[in-house]
CSV table of C-alpha atoms in Angstrom, one decimal:
chain,number,residue,atom,x,y,z
A,1,MET,CA,66.2,156.0,-32.5
A,2,ALA,CA,69.8,155.2,-33.5
A,3,THR,CA,71.1,157.1,-30.4
A,4,ARG,CA,68.7,155.2,-28.1
A,5,ARG,CA,69.7,151.9,-29.6
A,6,ALA,CA,73.4,152.7,-29.1
A,7,LEU,CA,72.6,153.6,-25.5
A,8,ILE,CA,70.8,150.4,-24.9
A,9,ASN,CA,73.7,148.4,-26.5
A,10,THR,CA,76.2,150.2,-24.2
A,11,VAL,CA,74.1,149.5,-21.1
A,12,LEU,CA,73.7,145.8,-22.2
A,13,LYS,CA,77.5,145.3,-22.7
A,14,ARG,CA,78.3,146.9,-19.4
A,15,SER,CA,75.7,144.9,-17.5
A,16,GLN,CA,76.7,141.6,-19.1
A,17,SER,CA,80.3,142.2,-18.2
A,18,ASP,CA,79.3,142.8,-14.6
A,19,LEU,CA,77.2,139.7,-14.6
A,20,ARG,CA,80.3,137.5,-15.3
A,21,LEU,CA,81.8,138.5,-12.0
A,22,HIS,CA,80.9,136.1,-9.2
A,23,CYS,CA,81.3,138.7,-6.5
A,24,ARG,CA,81.7,142.4,-6.1
A,25,SER,CA,82.2,144.5,-3.0
A,26,ILE,CA,79.6,147.3,-2.5
A,27,GLY,CA,80.0,149.6,0.4
A,28,GLY,CA,81.9,147.0,2.4
A,29,GLY,CA,79.3,144.3,1.7
A,30,SER,CA,79.0,142.0,-1.3
A,31,VAL,CA,76.6,140.8,-3.9
A,32,ALA,CA,76.0,137.0,-3.8
A,33,ALA,CA,77.2,134.8,-6.6
A,34,PRO,CA,74.8,134.3,-9.5
A,35,PRO,CA,72.1,131.7,-8.8
A,36,VAL,CA,72.5,128.3,-10.3
A,37,LEU,CA,70.0,126.2,-12.3
A,38,PRO,CA,68.3,123.5,-10.3
A,39,ALA,CA,69.7,120.0,-10.7
A,40,PHE,CA,68.2,117.9,-13.6
A,41,ASP,CA,69.1,114.3,-14.3
A,42,TYR,CA,69.4,114.4,-18.1
A,43,GLN,CA,72.3,114.5,-20.5
A,44,PRO,CA,71.6,116.0,-23.9
A,45,LYS,CA,72.8,114.2,-27.0
A,46,PRO,CA,75.9,115.5,-28.7
A,47,TYR,CA,75.0,118.0,-31.4
A,48,THR,CA,76.7,117.9,-34.8
A,49,GLY,CA,74.4,120.0,-36.9
A,50,PRO,CA,74.7,123.5,-38.3
A,51,LEU,CA,75.8,126.2,-35.7
A,52,ALA,CA,73.9,129.4,-34.9
A,53,ASP,CA,75.6,131.7,-37.4
A,54,GLU,CA,74.9,129.3,-40.3
A,55,VAL,CA,71.3,128.8,-39.3
A,56,LEU,CA,70.8,132.6,-38.9
A,57,GLN,CA,72.2,133.2,-42.4
A,58,LYS,CA,69.9,130.6,-43.9
A,59,ARG,CA,66.9,132.2,-42.1
A,60,LYS,CA,67.7,135.6,-43.5
A,61,LYS,CA,68.2,134.3,-47.0
A,62,PHE,CA,65.3,131.9,-47.3
A,63,LEU,CA,62.6,132.9,-44.7
A,64,GLY,CA,60.4,135.9,-44.6
A,65,PRO,CA,61.8,139.1,-43.2
A,66,SER,CA,58.9,139.6,-40.8
A,67,LEU,CA,60.3,136.8,-38.6
A,68,PHE,CA,62.0,138.0,-35.5
A,69,TYR,CA,64.3,136.4,-33.0
A,70,PHE,CA,65.0,137.0,-29.3
A,71,TYR,CA,68.4,138.3,-28.0
A,72,GLN,CA,71.3,140.2,-29.6
A,73,LYS,CA,73.0,136.9,-30.3
A,74,PRO,CA,70.1,134.4,-31.0
A,75,VAL,CA,70.1,131.1,-29.2
A,76,ASN,CA,70.3,127.9,-31.4
A,77,ILE,CA,68.0,125.5,-29.5
A,78,VAL,CA,68.6,121.9,-30.6
A,79,GLU,CA,67.0,119.7,-27.9
A,80,GLY,CA,64.3,119.9,-25.2
A,81,LYS,CA,63.4,117.8,-22.2
A,82,MET,CA,60.4,118.7,-19.9
A,83,GLN,CA,60.9,122.3,-18.7
A,84,TYR,CA,64.4,122.6,-20.1
A,85,LEU,CA,66.0,123.4,-23.4
A,86,PHE,CA,69.6,122.9,-24.7
A,87,ASP,CA,71.6,124.9,-27.2
A,88,GLU,CA,74.2,123.7,-29.7
A,89,ASN,CA,76.9,123.6,-27.0
A,90,GLY,CA,74.8,121.6,-24.6
A,91,LYS,CA,74.1,124.6,-22.3
A,92,ARG,CA,70.9,124.1,-20.4
A,93,TYR,CA,68.2,126.7,-20.1
A,94,LEU,CA,65.1,126.9,-18.0
A,95,ASP,CA,62.2,127.4,-20.5
A,96,ALA,CA,60.0,130.0,-18.8
A,97,PHE,CA,58.0,130.7,-21.9
A,98,ALA,CA,57.1,127.2,-23.2
A,99,GLY,CA,57.5,128.0,-26.9
A,100,ILE,CA,55.1,130.9,-26.5
A,101,VAL,CA,52.8,129.2,-24.0
A,102,THR,CA,52.5,126.1,-26.2
A,103,VAL,CA,54.4,123.3,-24.4
A,104,SER,CA,51.9,122.3,-21.7
A,105,CYS,CA,53.1,118.8,-20.4
A,106,GLY,CA,56.8,119.3,-21.1
A,107,HIS,CA,59.2,119.1,-24.0
A,108,CYS,CA,59.4,115.6,-25.5
A,109,HIS,CA,57.1,114.1,-22.8
A,110,PRO,CA,57.5,110.3,-23.3
A,111,GLU,CA,53.8,109.4,-23.2
A,112,ILE,CA,52.8,112.0,-25.8
A,113,LEU,CA,55.7,111.1,-28.0
A,114,ASN,CA,54.7,107.4,-27.8
A,115,ALA,CA,51.1,108.2,-28.8
A,116,ILE,CA,52.4,110.2,-31.8
A,117,PHE,CA,54.9,107.6,-32.9
A,118,GLU,CA,52.4,104.7,-32.6
A,119,GLN,CA,49.8,106.5,-34.6
A,120,SER,CA,52.3,107.6,-37.2
A,121,LYS,CA,53.2,104.0,-37.9
A,122,LEU,CA,49.7,103.1,-38.8
A,123,LEU,CA,48.2,106.2,-40.5
A,124,GLN,CA,49.3,109.8,-40.6
A,125,HIS,CA,46.6,111.4,-42.7
A,126,ALA,CA,43.3,110.6,-44.3
A,127,THR,CA,41.0,113.6,-43.6
A,128,THR,CA,37.4,113.5,-42.3
A,129,ILE,CA,35.9,112.2,-45.5
A,130,TYR,CA,36.7,108.7,-44.0
A,131,LEU,CA,36.0,107.4,-40.5
A,132,HIS,CA,38.9,107.2,-38.0
A,133,HIS,CA,38.5,106.7,-34.2
A,134,ALA,CA,41.2,109.1,-33.2
A,135,ILE,CA,39.4,112.3,-34.0
A,136,ALA,CA,36.1,111.0,-32.4
A,137,ASP,CA,37.9,109.8,-29.3
A,138,PHE,CA,39.7,113.2,-28.9
A,139,ALA,CA,36.5,115.2,-29.5
A,140,GLU,CA,34.7,113.1,-26.9
A,141,ALA,CA,37.4,113.7,-24.3
A,142,LEU,CA,37.6,117.4,-25.0
A,143,ALA,CA,33.8,117.8,-24.8
A,144,SER,CA,33.9,116.1,-21.4
A,145,LYS,CA,36.1,119.0,-20.1
A,146,MET,CA,33.6,121.7,-21.1
A,147,PRO,CA,30.7,123.1,-19.0
A,148,GLY,CA,27.1,123.6,-20.0
A,149,ASN,CA,26.1,122.6,-23.5
A,150,LEU,CA,29.5,123.2,-25.1
A,151,LYS,CA,29.7,119.7,-26.7
A,152,VAL,CA,30.4,120.1,-30.4
A,153,VAL,CA,34.0,120.3,-31.5
A,154,TYR,CA,35.7,121.6,-34.7
A,155,PHE,CA,39.4,120.9,-35.1
A,156,VAL,CA,41.8,123.3,-36.8
A,157,ASN,CA,45.5,123.8,-36.9
A,158,SER,CA,46.2,127.0,-34.9
A,159,GLY,CA,44.7,129.7,-32.6
A,160,SER,CA,44.3,132.1,-35.5
A,161,GLU,CA,42.2,129.5,-37.5
A,162,ALA,CA,40.1,128.8,-34.4
A,163,ASN,CA,39.3,132.5,-33.9
A,164,GLU,CA,38.5,132.9,-37.6
A,165,LEU,CA,36.1,130.0,-37.4
A,166,ALA,CA,34.5,131.3,-34.2
A,167,MET,CA,33.9,134.7,-35.8
A,168,LEU,CA,32.3,133.1,-38.8
A,169,MET,CA,30.0,131.1,-36.5
A,170,ALA,CA,29.1,134.2,-34.6
A,171,ARG,CA,28.2,136.2,-37.7
A,172,LEU,CA,26.2,133.3,-39.2
A,173,TYR,CA,24.3,132.5,-36.1
A,174,SER,CA,23.4,136.1,-35.1
A,175,GLY,CA,22.8,137.4,-38.5
A,176,ASN,CA,24.9,140.5,-37.6
A,177,LEU,CA,28.4,141.6,-38.7
A,178,GLY,CA,29.9,143.7,-35.9
A,179,MET,CA,32.4,142.0,-33.6
A,180,ILE,CA,33.7,143.5,-30.4
A,181,SER,CA,37.1,142.8,-28.8
A,182,LEU,CA,39.2,144.5,-26.2
A,183,ARG,CA,42.0,147.0,-26.7
A,184,ASN,CA,45.4,145.3,-25.9
A,185,ALA,CA,44.0,142.0,-27.2
A,186,TYR,CA,45.7,139.5,-29.4
A,187,HIS,CA,43.6,137.0,-31.3
A,188,GLY,CA,45.8,136.0,-34.3
A,189,GLY,CA,47.7,137.2,-37.3
A,190,SER,CA,45.5,136.1,-40.2
A,191,SER,CA,43.8,138.7,-42.3
A,192,GLY,CA,40.5,138.3,-40.3
A,193,THR,CA,41.9,138.0,-36.8
A,194,ILE,CA,44.2,141.0,-37.2
A,195,GLY,CA,41.0,143.0,-37.0
A,196,LEU,CA,40.2,141.5,-33.6
A,197,THR,CA,43.8,142.1,-32.4
A,198,ALA,CA,44.3,145.5,-30.9
A,199,LEU,CA,48.0,146.1,-30.6
A,200,ASN,CA,49.6,148.2,-33.3
A,201,THR,CA,52.8,146.1,-33.4
A,202,TRP,CA,50.8,143.2,-34.9
A,203,LYS,CA,48.5,145.0,-37.3
A,204,TYR,CA,48.9,145.9,-41.0
A,205,SER,CA,47.0,148.6,-42.7
A,206,ILE,CA,44.4,146.5,-44.3
A,207,PRO,CA,40.5,146.6,-44.1
A,208,GLU,CA,39.4,145.1,-40.9
A,209,GLY,CA,35.7,144.8,-41.5
A,210,GLU,CA,33.1,145.4,-38.8
A,211,ILE,CA,35.4,145.3,-35.7
A,212,HIS,CA,35.0,147.5,-32.6
A,213,HIS,CA,37.6,147.8,-29.8
A,214,VAL,CA,36.4,148.8,-26.4
A,215,ILE,CA,38.3,150.0,-23.3
A,216,ASN,CA,40.4,147.2,-21.8
A,217,PRO,CA,39.4,146.4,-18.2
A,218,ASP,CA,43.0,146.5,-17.0
A,219,PRO,CA,43.2,146.8,-13.2
A,220,TYR,CA,46.7,148.2,-13.3
A,221,ARG,CA,46.7,150.6,-16.3
A,222,GLY,CA,43.0,150.9,-17.1
A,223,ALA,CA,41.0,154.1,-17.0
A,224,PHE,CA,38.6,152.7,-14.3
A,225,GLY,CA,41.0,150.6,-12.3
A,226,SER,CA,39.3,147.4,-11.2
A,227,ASP,CA,35.7,148.8,-11.6
A,228,ALA,CA,34.2,146.2,-13.8
A,229,SER,CA,30.8,148.0,-14.0
A,230,ALA,CA,32.5,151.1,-15.5
A,231,TYR,CA,34.2,149.2,-18.2
A,232,ALA,CA,30.9,147.3,-18.9
A,233,ARG,CA,29.1,150.7,-19.3
A,234,ASP,CA,31.7,151.7,-21.9
A,235,LEU,CA,30.9,148.6,-23.9
A,236,LYS,CA,27.2,149.3,-23.6
A,237,ASP,CA,27.7,152.8,-24.8
A,238,HIS,CA,29.8,151.6,-27.7
A,239,ILE,CA,27.0,149.3,-28.8
A,240,ASP,CA,24.4,152.1,-28.4
A,241,TYR,CA,26.4,154.8,-30.2
A,242,GLY,CA,28.9,153.0,-32.4
A,243,THR,CA,26.8,150.2,-33.9
A,244,SER,CA,23.3,149.5,-35.2
A,245,GLY,CA,22.5,148.3,-31.7
A,246,LYS,CA,23.0,144.7,-32.8
A,247,VAL,CA,26.3,142.9,-32.8
A,248,ALA,CA,27.5,139.5,-33.9
A,249,GLY,CA,29.7,138.7,-30.9
A,250,PHE,CA,32.3,139.6,-28.3
A,251,ILE,CA,35.6,137.9,-27.9
A,252,ALA,CA,38.1,138.2,-25.1
A,253,GLU,CA,41.1,136.4,-23.4
A,254,THR,CA,40.5,136.1,-19.7
A,255,ILE,CA,44.2,136.9,-19.2
A,256,GLN,CA,45.6,138.7,-22.1
A,257,GLY,CA,48.7,136.9,-23.3
A,258,VAL,CA,50.7,139.0,-25.9
A,259,GLY,CA,49.3,142.1,-24.2
A,260,GLY,CA,51.4,141.3,-21.1
A,261,ALA,CA,49.5,138.8,-18.9
A,262,VAL,CA,46.7,141.3,-18.1
A,263,GLU,CA,43.9,139.7,-16.1
A,264,LEU,CA,40.5,141.3,-16.7
A,265,ALA,CA,38.8,143.2,-13.9
A,266,PRO,CA,36.9,140.8,-11.6
A,267,GLY,CA,33.3,140.3,-12.6
A,268,TYR,CA,33.7,142.0,-16.0
A,269,LEU,CA,32.8,139.1,-18.3
A,270,LYS,CA,29.5,138.3,-16.4
A,271,LEU,CA,28.4,141.9,-16.9
A,272,VAL,CA,29.5,142.1,-20.5
A,273,TYR,CA,28.1,138.7,-21.6
A,274,ASN,CA,24.7,139.8,-20.5
A,275,ILE,CA,25.0,143.1,-22.5
A,276,VAL,CA,26.3,141.4,-25.7
A,277,ARG,CA,23.6,138.7,-25.6
A,278,ASN,CA,20.9,141.3,-25.2
A,279,ALA,CA,22.3,143.0,-28.3
A,280,GLY,CA,21.9,139.7,-30.3
A,281,GLY,CA,25.5,138.6,-30.1
A,282,VAL,CA,27.3,135.5,-28.9
A,283,CYS,CA,30.2,135.4,-26.4
A,284,ILE,CA,33.5,133.9,-27.4
A,285,ALA,CA,36.2,132.9,-24.9
A,286,ASP,CA,39.8,132.8,-26.4
A,287,GLU,CA,41.5,130.1,-24.3
A,288,VAL,CA,44.5,129.7,-26.6
A,289,GLN,CA,46.8,130.6,-23.7
A,290,THR,CA,44.8,130.2,-20.6
A,291,GLY,CA,43.2,126.8,-21.1
A,292,PHE,CA,43.9,123.3,-19.8
A,293,GLY,CA,44.5,124.1,-16.2
A,294,ARG,CA,47.3,126.6,-16.6
A,295,THR,CA,45.6,129.2,-14.4
A,296,GLY,CA,45.6,126.6,-11.6
A,297,GLY,CA,42.2,127.3,-9.9
A,298,HIS,CA,40.2,126.3,-12.9
A,299,TYR,CA,40.6,124.2,-16.1
A,300,TRP,CA,39.5,127.1,-18.3
A,301,GLY,CA,40.3,130.8,-17.8
A,302,PHE,CA,36.7,131.9,-18.3
A,303,GLU,CA,35.7,130.0,-15.2
A,304,THR,CA,37.6,132.5,-13.1
A,305,GLN,CA,34.9,135.0,-14.1
A,306,GLY,CA,32.0,132.7,-13.4
A,307,VAL,CA,30.7,132.6,-16.9
A,308,ILE,CA,29.9,130.0,-19.6
A,309,PRO,CA,30.7,131.3,-23.2
A,310,ASP,CA,28.7,130.3,-26.3
A,311,ILE,CA,31.9,129.5,-28.2
A,312,VAL,CA,35.4,128.6,-26.9
A,313,THR,CA,38.6,128.7,-28.9
A,314,MET,CA,41.8,126.9,-28.0
A,315,ALA,CA,45.2,125.9,-29.4
A,316,LYS,CA,48.8,126.0,-28.2
A,317,GLY,CA,48.8,123.8,-25.0
A,318,ILE,CA,46.1,121.5,-26.5
A,319,GLY,CA,48.9,119.8,-28.6
A,320,ASN,CA,52.1,120.3,-26.5
A,321,GLY,CA,53.7,121.6,-29.7
A,322,LEU,CA,51.6,119.9,-32.3
A,323,PRO,CA,49.9,122.1,-34.9
A,324,LEU,CA,46.5,121.8,-33.3
A,325,GLY,CA,43.6,124.0,-32.4
A,326,ALA,CA,39.8,123.6,-31.7
A,327,VAL,CA,36.6,125.5,-31.5
A,328,VAL,CA,33.9,124.1,-29.1
A,329,THR,CA,30.4,125.4,-29.2
A,330,THR,CA,26.7,124.4,-28.7
A,331,PRO,CA,24.8,122.1,-31.1
A,332,GLU,CA,22.6,125.0,-32.0
A,333,ILE,CA,25.4,127.3,-33.0
A,334,ALA,CA,27.4,124.6,-34.7
A,335,ASN,CA,24.4,123.8,-36.9
A,336,VAL,CA,24.7,127.1,-38.8
A,337,LEU,CA,27.8,125.8,-40.6
A,338,ALA,CA,25.7,123.0,-42.1
A,339,GLN,CA,24.2,125.5,-44.5
A,340,LYS,CA,27.3,124.9,-46.6
A,341,THR,CA,30.4,122.6,-46.6
A,342,GLN,CA,32.8,123.5,-43.8
A,343,PHE,CA,36.0,121.5,-44.0
A,344,ASN,CA,39.6,121.6,-42.7
A,345,THR,CA,42.1,119.3,-44.5
A,346,PHE,CA,44.4,118.8,-41.6
A,347,GLY,CA,42.2,119.6,-38.6
A,348,GLY,CA,42.0,116.6,-36.3
A,349,ASN,CA,44.2,114.4,-38.4
A,350,PRO,CA,45.0,111.0,-36.8
A,351,VAL,CA,48.5,112.0,-35.5
A,352,CYS,CA,47.4,115.3,-34.0
A,353,SER,CA,44.3,113.7,-32.5
A,354,ALA,CA,46.3,110.9,-30.9
A,355,GLY,CA,48.8,113.4,-29.5
A,356,GLY,CA,46.0,115.8,-28.3
A,357,LEU,CA,44.2,113.0,-26.5
A,358,ALA,CA,47.5,112.0,-24.8
A,359,VAL,CA,48.0,115.6,-23.7
A,360,LEU,CA,44.6,115.5,-21.9
A,361,ARG,CA,45.4,112.2,-20.3
A,362,VAL,CA,48.8,113.4,-19.1
A,363,LEU,CA,47.4,116.6,-17.7
A,364,ASP,CA,44.9,114.6,-15.6
A,365,LYS,CA,47.3,111.8,-14.7
A,366,GLU,CA,50.0,114.2,-13.4
A,367,LYS,CA,47.5,116.5,-11.8
A,368,ARG,CA,48.9,119.5,-13.6
A,369,GLN,CA,46.1,121.9,-12.8
A,370,GLN,CA,46.7,121.5,-9.1
A,371,HIS,CA,50.4,121.7,-9.7
A,372,CYS,CA,50.0,125.0,-11.5
A,373,ALA,CA,48.0,126.3,-8.6
A,374,ASP,CA,50.6,125.3,-6.0
A,375,VAL,CA,53.7,126.3,-7.9
A,376,GLY,CA,52.1,129.5,-9.3
A,377,SER,CA,51.0,130.7,-5.9
A,378,HIS,CA,54.5,130.2,-4.6
A,379,LEU,CA,56.0,132.0,-7.6
A,380,ILE,CA,53.6,135.0,-7.3
A,381,GLU,CA,54.2,135.2,-3.6
A,382,ARG,CA,58.0,135.4,-4.1
A,383,LEU,CA,57.6,137.9,-6.9
A,384,ARG,CA,55.5,140.2,-4.8
A,385,ALA,CA,58.1,140.0,-2.1
A,386,LEU,CA,60.7,141.0,-4.7
A,387,GLN,CA,58.5,143.9,-5.7
A,388,GLN,CA,58.9,145.3,-2.3
A,389,LYS,CA,62.7,145.3,-2.8
A,390,HIS,CA,63.0,146.6,-6.3
A,391,ASP,CA,61.1,149.8,-7.4
A,392,ILE,CA,61.4,148.8,-11.0
A,393,ILE,CA,58.7,146.2,-10.5
A,394,GLY,CA,55.5,148.1,-11.0
A,395,ASP,CA,53.1,145.2,-11.0
A,396,VAL,CA,53.0,141.4,-10.5
A,397,ARG,CA,49.9,139.7,-11.8
A,398,GLY,CA,48.3,136.5,-13.1
A,399,ARG,CA,47.2,133.1,-12.0
A,400,GLY,CA,48.8,129.7,-11.8
A,401,LEU,CA,51.6,129.5,-14.3
A,402,MET,CA,50.5,132.5,-16.4
A,403,VAL,CA,52.3,135.3,-14.7
A,404,GLY,CA,53.3,138.8,-15.7
A,405,VAL,CA,55.9,141.2,-14.2
A,406,GLU,CA,55.6,144.7,-15.4
A,407,LEU,CA,58.7,146.9,-15.2
A,408,VAL,CA,58.5,150.7,-14.8
A,409,THR,CA,60.9,153.5,-14.2
A,410,ASP,CA,58.4,155.4,-12.1
A,411,ARG,CA,55.7,153.6,-10.1
A,412,LYS,CA,53.5,156.7,-9.9
A,413,GLU,CA,53.6,157.5,-13.6
A,414,LYS,CA,53.9,153.8,-14.6
A,415,THR,CA,56.5,154.8,-17.2
A,416,PRO,CA,57.5,151.6,-19.1
A,417,ALA,CA,61.1,150.6,-18.4
A,418,LYS,CA,61.9,149.6,-22.0
A,419,ALA,CA,65.7,149.9,-21.9
A,420,GLU,CA,65.9,148.2,-18.5
A,421,THR,CA,63.7,145.4,-19.6
A,422,LEU,CA,66.1,144.6,-22.5
A,423,VAL,CA,69.1,144.6,-20.2
A,424,LEU,CA,67.4,142.2,-17.8
A,425,PHE,CA,66.2,140.1,-20.7
A,426,GLU,CA,69.8,139.5,-21.9
A,427,ASN,CA,71.1,139.0,-18.4
A,428,LEU,CA,68.5,136.3,-17.6
A,429,ARG,CA,69.6,134.5,-20.8
A,430,GLU,CA,73.2,134.5,-19.6
A,431,LEU,CA,72.1,133.0,-16.3
A,432,GLY,CA,70.2,130.3,-18.1
A,433,ILE,CA,66.6,131.5,-18.3
A,434,LEU,CA,64.6,132.0,-21.5
A,435,ILE,CA,61.7,134.2,-20.6
A,436,GLY,CA,58.9,135.8,-22.5
A,437,LYS,CA,58.4,139.5,-23.1
A,438,GLY,CA,55.1,141.3,-24.0
A,439,GLY,CA,52.9,144.3,-23.6
A,440,LEU,CA,52.6,147.2,-26.1
A,441,HIS,CA,55.9,148.6,-24.9
A,442,GLY,CA,57.7,145.3,-24.4
A,443,ASN,CA,58.2,146.0,-20.7
A,444,VAL,CA,56.4,143.0,-19.2
A,445,PHE,CA,58.1,139.7,-18.5
A,446,ARG,CA,55.8,136.8,-19.3
A,447,ILE,CA,56.5,133.8,-17.1
A,448,LYS,CA,54.5,131.0,-18.7
A,449,PRO,CA,56.6,127.8,-18.5
A,450,PRO,CA,55.7,124.2,-19.2
A,451,MET,CA,53.3,123.0,-16.6
A,452,CYS,CA,55.9,120.6,-15.1
A,453,PHE,CA,57.8,123.7,-13.9
A,454,THR,CA,58.7,123.2,-10.2
A,455,LYS,CA,59.0,125.4,-7.1
A,456,ASP,CA,62.8,125.1,-7.4
A,457,ASP,CA,62.6,126.5,-10.9
A,458,ALA,CA,60.4,129.3,-9.6
A,459,ASP,CA,62.9,130.1,-6.9
A,460,PHE,CA,65.7,130.2,-9.5
A,461,ILE,CA,63.8,132.7,-11.6
A,462,VAL,CA,63.1,135.0,-8.7
A,463,ASP,CA,66.7,134.8,-7.5
A,464,ALA,CA,67.9,135.5,-11.0
A,465,LEU,CA,65.7,138.5,-11.3
A,466,ASP,CA,66.9,139.7,-7.9
A,467,TYR,CA,70.5,139.3,-8.8
A,468,SER,CA,70.1,141.0,-12.1
A,469,MET,CA,68.0,143.9,-10.8
A,470,SER,CA,70.5,144.5,-8.1
A,471,LYS,CA,73.1,145.2,-10.8
A,472,LEU,CA,71.1,147.7,-12.8
């Protein structure tokens, strides 16, 4: 391991040194100068706070050791505006990861900030033991975005909380315990949702309860390619042979986020929802990353599969950075929680509700779903053209502005290009791009920017990838 790390560091240093050169002759030709960030009419405020080294030392001393940071030399981000971030020196970066797919409308969007500020002046917190219009207005607006009879909203503070609550609802409503999720899934880091998560890098050795993980319907790496019916048969077999024949529920992301932007095989959810419901379970759609128009063609990711879930969970983009999540379900399923007192102190507080409602309005006003479709199709088209040029790109996948680029050293064997991904990751940062990284082997670039991301931004990312890959 130490030898491998030393090798990676050596390659990184050599590549980063090369990157600083604007031009180099190769066989009589030349490599073009590095691409330049698109113009942006904004000047960050002068920063006079603690610098990166001091902040890092405080983190190491006072924060938990499980926290990790990107890059060999971590970036001290001090300001954000729409799809851009600024470090302590005023350097601008294109945010291609949106705070881990959380900033939907853009950093410090003025209309959302105004809603938060105005509500904060009047009332920050009171809880639902009193009436306040903000939570009711927000719930009404959110319910209007849902299909079918998904009309009852519970507000929480995060995606993990939302999935915990959804699992509780499924077990109470069905009267069964067993939950089914997919391999390669991520549904949270709480003690309960760790069980639903199926990536060893995020799991501790603790009891997981009645959780079953079935084969992931991954068109690129999956055992059955894009054959949805074969994956559905595996789930049916698992229920028949691995459970009592009855289950509480099934949960899935339509496009797996942490797992590397893996879109489920077409038609899979329709087949599986039928099987799960016949086994007494409910169907849960985890829309924490795919919701609110990010996929472009639809407002919700599950709509790409032509299904209506029984429960939908959401967070991240719902608040544009506010600690906000929600569970939306049918009146019938929601009623099971009335057996006892179900309460969330901060869920749907006036400030978060005002901000969340502003997010919904901005997304509609600025037509961000259609924007994601237009810019996303342009980005994916350019990335697939780049794939023809560079063998290291094994797969380009996703929808709208939820895109994955998987890097391999051998296209036939699909060997994860772990070291090369790290080199490119650092090089992109030097060029001014902060991108995501995922998949079990960390070899998938996750391009999931704020939804105000433009075609010029997309071109810059592809040009930067081309430039950096040409130097490997």
